[in-house]
Tab-separated table of C-alpha atoms in Angstrom:
chain	number	residue	atom	x	y	z
A	1	ALA	CA	-29.795	-10.511	-55.161
A	2	GLN	CA	-29.161	-13.480	-53.417
A	3	THR	CA	-28.326	-13.868	-48.966
A	4	VAL	CA	-26.579	-16.449	-47.257
A	5	THR	CA	-28.025	-16.892	-43.997
A	6	GLN	CA	-25.705	-18.922	-41.207
A	7	SER	CA	-28.063	-18.543	-38.039
A	8	GLN	CA	-25.823	-20.509	-35.586
A	9	PRO	CA	-22.591	-18.139	-34.850
A	10	GLU	CA	-20.993	-20.844	-32.289
A	11	MET	CA	-21.315	-24.294	-31.335
A	12	SER	CA	-19.620	-26.699	-30.422
A	13	VAL	CA	-19.129	-30.227	-30.161
A	14	GLN	CA	-17.563	-33.488	-28.497
A	15	GLU	CA	-14.182	-34.965	-30.256
A	16	ALA	CA	-15.552	-38.274	-31.698
A	17	GLU	CA	-18.996	-37.040	-32.520
A	18	THR	CA	-20.624	-35.307	-35.338
A	19	VAL	CA	-22.437	-32.146	-35.593
A	20	THR	CA	-23.719	-29.862	-38.179
A	21	LEU	CA	-24.159	-26.850	-39.336
A	22	SER	CA	-27.051	-25.297	-40.508
A	23	CYS	CA	-27.445	-22.461	-43.916
A	24	THR	CA	-29.711	-21.580	-45.830
A	25	TYR	CA	-30.225	-19.156	-49.027
A	26	ASP	CA	-32.003	-17.021	-51.015
A	27	THR	CA	-31.411	-16.861	-54.374
A	28	SER	CA	-34.596	-17.065	-57.444
A	29	GLU	CA	-31.680	-18.425	-60.120
A	30	SER	CA	-32.077	-22.630	-60.299
A	31	ASP	CA	-28.442	-22.859	-61.753
A	32	TYR	CA	-25.528	-22.391	-58.491
A	33	TYR	CA	-22.966	-23.439	-56.832
A	34	LEU	CA	-22.475	-23.961	-52.568
A	35	PHE	CA	-19.675	-23.868	-50.775
A	36	TRP	CA	-18.135	-24.392	-47.141
A	37	TYR	CA	-14.849	-23.066	-46.527
A	38	LYS	CA	-13.062	-23.896	-42.879
A	39	GLN	CA	-11.109	-20.554	-41.269
A	40	PRO	CA	-8.767	-21.975	-37.614
A	41	PRO	CA	-6.730	-19.039	-36.141
A	42	SER	CA	-4.714	-19.338	-38.604
A	43	ARG	CA	-6.438	-17.215	-41.268
A	44	GLN	CA	-6.070	-19.438	-44.391
A	45	MET	CA	-9.324	-19.890	-45.636
A	46	ILE	CA	-9.746	-23.466	-46.850
A	47	LEU	CA	-12.311	-24.643	-48.907
A	48	VAL	CA	-14.030	-27.927	-47.168
A	49	ILE	CA	-17.010	-29.230	-49.743
A	50	ARG	CA	-18.624	-27.617	-53.309
A	51	GLN	CA	-22.395	-28.672	-54.935
A	52	GLU	CA	-23.889	-28.198	-57.887
A	53	ALA	CA	-27.130	-27.530	-57.330
A	54	TYR	CA	-28.003	-29.340	-60.550
A	55	LYS	CA	-26.344	-32.327	-58.894
A	56	GLN	CA	-29.803	-34.212	-56.633
A	57	GLN	CA	-26.342	-36.272	-54.423
A	58	ASN	CA	-24.827	-34.812	-51.251
A	59	ALA	CA	-21.441	-34.214	-51.791
A	60	THR	CA	-18.650	-35.359	-49.378
A	61	GLU	CA	-15.496	-35.490	-48.250
A	62	ASN	CA	-13.954	-38.067	-45.709
A	63	ARG	CA	-15.945	-36.877	-42.584
A	64	PHE	CA	-17.711	-34.135	-44.630
A	65	SER	CA	-20.922	-34.072	-46.069
A	66	VAL	CA	-23.585	-31.944	-47.009
A	67	ASN	CA	-27.843	-31.963	-46.923
A	68	PHE	CA	-28.606	-30.057	-49.966
A	69	GLN	CA	-31.932	-29.485	-49.351
A	70	LYS	CA	-32.851	-27.136	-53.618
A	71	ALA	CA	-36.558	-26.348	-52.160
A	72	ALA	CA	-36.040	-25.505	-49.258
A	73	LYS	CA	-32.818	-23.650	-50.277
A	74	SER	CA	-30.923	-24.889	-47.384
A	75	PHE	CA	-27.569	-26.222	-47.584
A	76	SER	CA	-25.693	-27.733	-43.980
A	77	LEU	CA	-22.578	-29.498	-43.056
A	78	LYS	CA	-22.556	-32.548	-40.850
A	79	ILE	CA	-18.816	-33.136	-39.445
A	80	SER	CA	-18.131	-36.863	-38.361
A	81	ASP	CA	-16.583	-38.189	-36.019
A	82	SER	CA	-15.154	-34.760	-34.963
A	83	GLN	CA	-11.152	-33.550	-34.078
A	84	LEU	CA	-9.827	-31.222	-32.834
A	85	GLY	CA	-8.271	-30.090	-35.594
A	86	ASP	CA	-11.536	-29.191	-36.998
A	87	ALA	CA	-12.238	-26.318	-34.088
A	88	ALA	CA	-12.718	-23.097	-36.726
A	89	MET	CA	-14.874	-20.461	-38.293
A	90	TYR	CA	-17.615	-21.999	-40.369
A	91	PHE	CA	-18.920	-19.887	-43.402
A	92	CYS	CA	-20.770	-20.875	-46.334
A	93	ALA	CA	-21.315	-19.316	-49.677
A	94	TYR	CA	-23.146	-18.664	-52.564
A	95	ARG	CA	-22.271	-18.404	-56.478
A	96	SER	CA	-24.214	-18.112	-59.499
A	97	ALA	CA	-23.184	-20.399	-62.363
A	98	ARG	CA	-25.425	-18.405	-64.981
A	99	SER	CA	-21.971	-15.906	-65.894
A	100	ARG	CA	-18.511	-17.455	-66.219
A	101	ASN	CA	-17.629	-13.731	-65.931
A	102	ASN	CA	-19.340	-13.060	-63.510
A	103	ARG	CA	-17.177	-15.644	-60.020
A	104	LYS	CA	-18.416	-13.618	-57.730
A	105	LEU	CA	-18.508	-15.444	-53.537
A	106	ILE	CA	-21.226	-14.289	-51.147
A	107	TRP	CA	-20.646	-15.357	-48.350
A	108	GLY	CA	-22.560	-15.967	-44.521
A	109	LEU	CA	-21.144	-14.276	-41.309
A	110	GLY	CA	-20.011	-17.941	-40.787
A	111	THR	CA	-20.682	-20.323	-37.667
A	112	SER	CA	-17.516	-20.478	-34.841
A	113	LEU	CA	-16.898	-24.102	-33.789
A	114	ALA	CA	-15.399	-25.432	-30.759
A	115	VAL	CA	-13.977	-29.044	-30.243
A	116	ASN	CA	-14.030	-29.865	-27.362
A	117	PRO	CA	-11.596	-32.828	-25.765
B	1	SER	CA	-5.783	-26.885	-56.481
B	2	ALA	CA	-3.783	-23.966	-57.017
B	3	VAL	CA	-0.700	-22.800	-54.682
B	4	ILE	CA	-1.196	-19.600	-53.306
B	5	SER	CA	1.065	-16.945	-51.947
B	6	GLN	CA	0.685	-14.264	-50.492
B	7	LYS	CA	3.546	-11.145	-49.339
B	8	PRO	CA	3.560	-9.997	-46.212
B	9	SER	CA	2.441	-12.148	-43.958
B	10	ARG	CA	1.169	-8.936	-41.193
B	11	ASP	CA	2.101	-5.567	-41.144
B	12	ILE	CA	1.918	-2.735	-38.426
B	13	CYS	CA	2.201	0.457	-40.850
B	14	GLN	CA	1.764	3.669	-39.515
B	15	ARG	CA	-1.909	5.965	-40.474
B	16	GLY	CA	-0.911	7.413	-43.257
B	17	THR	CA	1.545	5.613	-44.938
B	18	SER	CA	0.147	2.996	-47.452
B	19	LEU	CA	1.280	-0.749	-48.242
B	20	THR	CA	1.273	-2.636	-51.333
B	21	ILE	CA	0.774	-6.630	-50.488
B	22	GLN	CA	1.912	-9.244	-53.279
B	23	CYS	CA	-0.768	-13.257	-54.398
B	24	GLN	CA	1.585	-14.682	-56.440
B	25	VAL	CA	-0.318	-18.692	-57.906
B	26	ASP	CA	1.950	-21.390	-59.023
B	27	SER	CA	-0.359	-21.895	-62.193
B	28	GLN	CA	-1.658	-19.262	-64.667
B	29	VAL	CA	-5.071	-18.171	-63.120
B	30	THR	CA	-8.478	-16.515	-65.007
B	31	MET	CA	-9.928	-14.646	-61.995
B	32	MET	CA	-7.940	-13.091	-58.863
B	33	PHE	CA	-9.875	-11.601	-56.074
B	34	TRP	CA	-9.256	-9.065	-53.089
B	35	TYR	CA	-11.338	-9.699	-49.709
B	36	ARG	CA	-11.378	-7.407	-47.142
B	37	GLN	CA	-11.625	-9.933	-43.551
B	38	GLN	CA	-12.055	-6.989	-40.648
B	39	PRO	CA	-12.629	-8.423	-37.218
B	40	GLY	CA	-15.086	-11.161	-36.587
B	41	GLN	CA	-16.628	-10.677	-39.541
B	42	SER	CA	-16.923	-12.350	-43.144
B	43	LEU	CA	-15.563	-11.831	-46.427
B	44	THR	CA	-16.125	-8.908	-48.436
B	45	LEU	CA	-15.278	-8.412	-51.748
B	46	ILE	CA	-12.504	-5.426	-52.493
B	47	ALA	CA	-11.862	-6.108	-56.686
B	48	THR	CA	-12.129	-8.681	-59.360
B	49	ALA	CA	-7.842	-8.209	-60.530
B	50	ASN	CA	-7.850	-8.492	-64.441
B	51	GLN	CA	-5.214	-9.180	-66.543
B	52	GLY	CA	-3.790	-6.268	-68.465
B	53	SER	CA	-6.609	-3.581	-68.132
B	54	GLU	CA	-8.068	-1.921	-64.405
B	55	ALA	CA	-9.566	-3.544	-61.828
B	56	THR	CA	-13.265	-3.956	-61.492
B	57	TYR	CA	-14.310	-2.101	-57.977
B	58	GLU	CA	-17.111	-3.504	-55.125
B	59	SER	CA	-20.101	-0.730	-53.801
B	60	GLY	CA	-17.826	1.195	-51.626
B	61	PHE	CA	-14.012	0.380	-52.634
B	62	VAL	CA	-12.313	3.360	-55.587
B	63	ILE	CA	-8.830	2.001	-56.851
B	64	ASP	CA	-7.298	5.658	-55.480
B	65	LYS	CA	-7.788	4.332	-51.732
B	66	PHE	CA	-7.258	0.000	-53.263
B	67	PRO	CA	-5.115	0.556	-56.360
B	68	ILE	CA	-5.045	-3.237	-57.914
B	69	SER	CA	-2.070	-4.138	-60.311
B	70	ARG	CA	-2.548	-7.327	-61.620
B	71	PRO	CA	-0.019	-7.664	-64.824
B	72	ASN	CA	0.049	-11.081	-65.520
B	73	LEU	CA	-1.634	-14.161	-64.859
B	74	THR	CA	0.552	-14.794	-62.276
B	75	PHE	CA	0.343	-12.325	-60.025
B	76	SER	CA	-1.660	-9.274	-58.147
B	77	THR	CA	-0.672	-6.741	-56.003
B	78	LEU	CA	-3.376	-4.561	-53.882
B	79	THR	CA	-2.404	-1.423	-51.720
B	80	VAL	CA	-4.082	0.285	-49.265
B	81	SER	CA	-3.484	3.399	-48.885
B	82	ASN	CA	-3.360	6.851	-46.843
B	83	MET	CA	-4.169	3.959	-44.005
B	84	SER	CA	-5.497	5.229	-41.157
B	85	PRO	CA	-6.932	2.074	-38.210
B	86	GLU	CA	-10.106	1.695	-39.934
B	87	ASP	CA	-7.608	-0.048	-42.563
B	88	SER	CA	-7.264	-2.828	-40.497
B	89	SER	CA	-7.806	-5.856	-42.208
B	90	ILE	CA	-7.473	-9.487	-42.889
B	91	TYR	CA	-6.432	-8.922	-46.823
B	92	LEU	CA	-6.769	-11.933	-48.236
B	93	CYS	CA	-6.506	-12.914	-52.655
B	94	SER	CA	-7.723	-15.501	-54.058
B	95	VAL	CA	-8.506	-16.933	-57.127
B	96	SER	CA	-9.679	-19.027	-59.756
B	97	SER	CA	-10.016	-21.066	-63.259
B	98	ARG	CA	-11.917	-21.854	-66.851
B	99	LEU	CA	-11.241	-25.409	-64.933
B	100	THR	CA	-12.852	-25.042	-61.708
B	101	ASP	CA	-15.700	-22.569	-60.576
B	102	THR	CA	-14.901	-22.722	-57.082
B	103	GLN	CA	-12.289	-19.982	-55.302
B	104	TYR	CA	-8.830	-20.771	-53.609
B	105	PHE	CA	-7.654	-18.457	-51.390
B	106	GLY	CA	-3.885	-17.528	-49.720
B	107	PRO	CA	-3.041	-16.731	-46.628
B	108	GLY	CA	-4.049	-13.970	-46.242
B	109	THR	CA	-2.163	-10.791	-44.682
B	110	ARG	CA	-3.219	-9.394	-41.743
B	111	LEU	CA	-2.179	-5.491	-41.037
B	112	THR	CA	-2.771	-3.055	-38.572
B	113	VAL	CA	-2.282	0.145	-38.309
B	114	LEU	CA	-1.869	2.620	-35.067
């Protein structure tokens, strides 16, 4: 069974600085998707970034980028130029690509990010 | 991405009662899901809401406790039945379509059971 591990329950960063959140996963599959979601205090779960395992190029969305290391099964999120609005819980998630009918996400426990002014 | 709404956004209920949560999406989607997020924890999938057929429940969740309806491709309801304080959680619906392998979430319903 697949698992997702986020080893940092809490992180903090100074405004305008860069922070990296770690995520590792365990799977025997070769084709899958990885996601980072953000959940601010409003509790809305917001997609931050998405990576297909067959793509070697790391996904990027504005100030958010990932370091996807398939062999190491690592999927870290880098937030550049951190802003106060980035303060939230960040969840890493995995989904198998094996079946289009099985879209179940496997979730990590989350990392709480604080941004200090 | 789809625009997803949930009603109610929050509620406080008495033990033994039931609450129905609605999830509405602004476009037709293939898959709709219901999650529970207990305080300080990650998300747990309750079930996949199937249009026109019974929902597919995850281990530990049963239809009698969490009946789900999905009458069409844009709407689903989750009922939390015979509530106890242990049911106090955030309940979220999410959707995905054949065009995307990504799940998008509604704003959530915060339920408190006294």
